[in-house]
Amino acid sequence: MAYDKVLLKRVGTPNSVSIDTYKADGGYQGLAAALKMQPGELVDLVKGANLRGRGGAGFPAGVKWSFLPPDREVTYLCINADESEPPTFSNRVLMEEDPHQVIEGVIIAGYATRTTTAYIYMRGEFTEQYHVMQKAVDEAYAAGYLGENIQGSGWSMNLYVHRGAGAYVCGEETGLIESLEGKRGWPRIKPPFPAVEGAFRKPTVVNNIETVACLPHILSRGMDWWKSVGPEHSLGPKLFCISGAVNRPGCYEAPCTITMRDLIYDDAFGGGMRDGKKCKAVFPGGLSMGVLRGDTFPQRPAGSKIDLSEDHDELDCILDFEDIKQYGMLGLGTAAAVVVPEDVDIRDVLVNTCRFYAHESCGQCTQCREGTGWMYSIAKRIRAGAGRSVDLDLIEELTNNMGMMPGMSICGLPDGAAWPIRTLVQKFRAEFESYIAQQHAGSVEETIRRVNPAAYELPILGGRQMAPAT
Amino acid sequence: MPKITIDGKTVECRENIPVLRAALEAGFEVPHYCYHPGLSVVASCRLCLMQMKMPHPKTKELDWAPKLFPSCQTPVKDGMEVKFDSQLVHNNTNHVMEYYLINHPLDCPVCDKAGECYLQDYTEDYGPATSRMVEEKNKNPKKDIGSQTLLYQDRCVLCTRCVRFTQEVAGTSELTVINRGNRGEIDVFPGEPLENPLQANVVDICPVGALLDKNFLFQQRVWLLKPTKSVSPADARGSTVYIDVNDDRVWRIRPRFNEKVNEWWISDESRFSWQHVHSPDRLNIPMIREESALRPTRWPVVQEQIRAQLNTVASDGGSRVAIVLSPMMSCEEAWLLASFVRQSAPQATFVIGYVPVEGTDQTFPKGFVISAEKCPNRRGVETVIEQAGGPSASWDEFLTKAGGGEYRFALVTGGYPKAWIDSTLADTLRKIETVVLHDVWASALDDHLWLQLPSATWVEREGSFMNADGLVQPFDRALKPLDGVVGDGQFYYELAGHQGLFRSRKVRELMAAELPTFGEVFVPREEPEYAH
Ligand SMILES: Cc1cc2nc3c(=O)[nH]c(=O)nc-3n(C[C@H](O)[C@H](O)[C@H](O)COP(=O)(O)O)c2cc1C
Ligand code: SF4
Ligand code: SF4
Ligand code: FES
């Protein structure tokens, strides 16, 4: 597939992190073009480009900016580099290898939103990346791209690189804001939305690193180029991560026309399955968007709107913001795929998935706090050989009753928990059932008696509901 | 006033309140934990969710939105339509109640909160009858977090009411949440226990038995307690309270909502202001000096003696008679005593008794005040003295004159929560030939007293106090007086020549003829059940 890399173009080139090489490669020209425009024009331009947020939700950046109240006095811009979604590392590549591209994007976004203070909020584990970014920021200050009267435009903006303490939920935009303010990273209730009342109770925009990294290119290469890349609803270059049992794990760039199969098997991307194994499952958009069947399976995928013939896999899914939903996925997410090979026990996948969300739920909302923890306990029991068919139904029921979309939580974390867990249980139900069928008789009772004797011994709870194991 | 429709019933509600509050005030039952009208809204328990009619994003037609909304976070808007009685809502409530119990120890039989626990009540009303959780429960620790409170973390539902209370009302921020997810716990910071003058309020607002009052721990089952509406005597604010009594004993004092004074809170001083009531040191027999010793007498004898004595010493109108009216007295008691004395001794001096003051007023972030004046009724007694006319004196003036030997007879009332007459004061009062002391405690003056009369505490009396802002608030009697003691009101009622039972309301009607202020007392709004 002939595609000229844009975002990753300079990755791997000598001294790609320095401002000199960046400028020599044509850097900071997008900014120069931007500064010739009025901020309002810039917002309209980005709206017209339909640049969809790369942080997970795919919300158009220009539209988000236009929610800022016109008569505001202060605006904060928070660049989300928390990147805590499992298998995701594209922001990290950008920051490590081409920090000035990011900074130029931040400055353009800052100018468009009339920001005077911007923050890059990095996850706590980013140590090296922090130093690379900070050095680049210092260079940008020295070159007059940051600070007072930027490039003679009369507009000033400061940029701070801030490190969090390492929590998935601090990537949620209001969790990020709380954490940035020095508080516990508990997502806020909305309304008010950050555009109206965000950081320090002032209008605030939160954008992902990759989202802003697209901005210099829209300006320097022009709208025609931009609109020529990818389908209309998912315009522009996109970074895809692939990891797991493939030959060439890594971060790749492609337009949103690529299919999951290409990403795994194309030599320019994943380069095929490692050790010639078969693909069993793949989480296409980070963990939180759901799972695709990588092997054939004799039933129509639950929740899938695609009419597949029997005995088909789901790898023809196109990785754009819309098509993926046809397969029962929540969305494109972070476009970071993790590939599960045939010899992995699906119960392990379930345990691992549940553990992540149980570990990361911030604990404010009951359904999320207790639901994720409960599902993790159930998954562990199934893994220990004491599962029941009703457990699978129960897990499905729980996933249907959590999340922001049905209104049951403050933030989207439990939606992100519900989708992969539900699709796992639905799409791999036959495999779970076969494990359950192979359990030795009495294992359920033994296990429950051991971990929670009360469940059997108290007459009010015992026997009636849980025995006999099915 | 906005009109909203809840479950098909249109109700009028106050402006700018959340739908949850409006529903509760209109008599709907809506389960909720994190919402408390006195604290900020966090909408995190997700128990109060409702359905709401919204314009369809495409057709703009008004219809039930497919998702649920937290009613505690949604302000009322004229014309809005919501419902709580729906399959979707019940389904959510049912799930949430199941969640709350998966890690709860179910130790209600030994839990102080049992009987007034929102987890018990909601589970009975909305929860599933059995749990589907068969795994091991999380076991959280029990913690000693402050001088008045214990935290049984395993019972906590993480509503964060207590955390918000310390941040917003007390302004001291001792409590916080540690850890994440279902490992979350409430805790204090190392070396910084929960210590503030309002700390025990967290026990009341904790919807479950996680936060416990050390003084009340394992003392009583709450359904045995009988609440009486009263007013705190701890300071001049006049916080309204409930006194909870069983077996002729006070077990605890709780705040009673008062929109004008203390809202949902009371100070710890008020909460523990009953502890002297059951002191074994209290006086309980009226005594009269016979020859050199005080000997027991009977109340009717006391009355005759006082009348006779007053007639003698006040033959000149009473210019050498002083009557000390303590700011611990109720308005009614002060008025009865004052009007009785004015009849027989128009020239007697009325003195406002000793007013204990500690430091300065303490004001908390949301406006709660602890007054420096540690007595409930200085203003009420002053008002009575002023209206009675004739000579009056401040406490200091009285002491100067007494020290100079100007008085032959004094009737001194006390009623303070602890003994208050030290030897210096006793020496001054000794300069008065005949002293009657109506008080709770024995004192250094006992060897000089002519009459020593045991007084009842406010728990055993009824009447009204006028607080520092001039608000007259009635309080009821929670206990009968200690054996041998006659209620102060009853005593002065009979002394003033009335017959029958002393009832404060009847007396206020008499007072109102001269003092319209006392014609109308302030009774706070009743909060709906489950309002917080
Ligand atoms: C639990 C949770 C975690 C998130 N983590 C991240 C993250 O690590 N990085 C990120 O850019 N966005 C993350 N998001 C999405 C942000 O809330 C927000 O939508 C995004 O930063 C907006 O940027 P964009 O519009 O440029 O995509 C997360 C959302 C949720 C609900
Ligand atoms: S949904 Fe979960 S992670 Fe999000 S705020 Fe609520 S408890 Fe925290
Ligand atoms: S201790 Fe009580 S008030 Fe505090 S969070 Fe837990 S349940 Fe709520
Ligand atoms: S979410 Fe409304 S009361 Fe807790």
Coordinates of N, CA, C and O in Angstrom, one line a residue, chain B residues 402-403 421-432 444-445:
Chain B
A402 N -22.6 43.4 96.7 CA -22.7 42.3 97.7 C -21.5 42.4 98.6 O -21.6 42.2 99.8
G403 N -20.3 42.6 97.9 CA -19.1 42.6 98.7 C -19.1 43.7 99.7 O -18.5 43.7 100.8
I421 N -19.4 27.9 91.7 CA -19.1 28.9 92.8 C -17.8 28.5 93.4 O -17.7 27.5 94.2
D422 N -16.8 29.3 93.1 CA -15.5 29.0 93.7 C -15.4 29.7 95.0 O -16.3 30.5 95.4
S423 N -14.2 29.6 95.7 CA -14.2 30.2 97.1 C -14.2 31.7 97.1 O -14.8 32.3 98.0
T424 N -13.6 32.3 96.0 CA -13.7 33.8 96.0 C -15.1 34.3 95.9 O -15.5 35.2 96.6
L425 N -15.8 33.7 94.9 CA -17.2 34.1 94.8 C -18.0 33.8 96.1 O -18.8 34.6 96.5
A426 N -17.7 32.6 96.7 CA -18.4 32.3 97.9 C -18.1 33.3 99.0 O -19.0 33.7 99.7
D427 N -16.9 33.8 99.1 CA -16.5 34.8 100.1 C -17.3 36.1 99.9 O -17.8 36.7 100.8
T428 N -17.5 36.5 98.6 CA -18.3 37.7 98.3 C -19.7 37.5 98.8 O -20.3 38.3 99.4
L429 N -20.3 36.3 98.4 CA -21.7 36.1 98.7 C -22.0 35.9 100.2 O -23.1 36.1 100.7
R430 N -20.9 35.5 100.9 CA -21.1 35.3 102.3 C -21.4 36.7 103.0 O -21.9 36.7 104.1
K431 N -21.1 37.8 102.3 CA -21.4 39.1 102.9 C -22.9 39.4 103.0 O -23.4 40.3 103.5
I432 N -23.7 38.5 102.3 CA -25.1 38.7 102.3 C -25.7 37.8 103.4 O -25.3 36.6 103.5
A444 N -19.0 25.8 97.6 CA -18.2 26.3 98.7 C -19.0 27.2 99.6 O -18.5 27.6 100.7
L445 N -20.2 27.5 99.1 CA -21.0 28.5 99.9 C -22.0 27.7 100.9 O -22.7 28.3 101.7

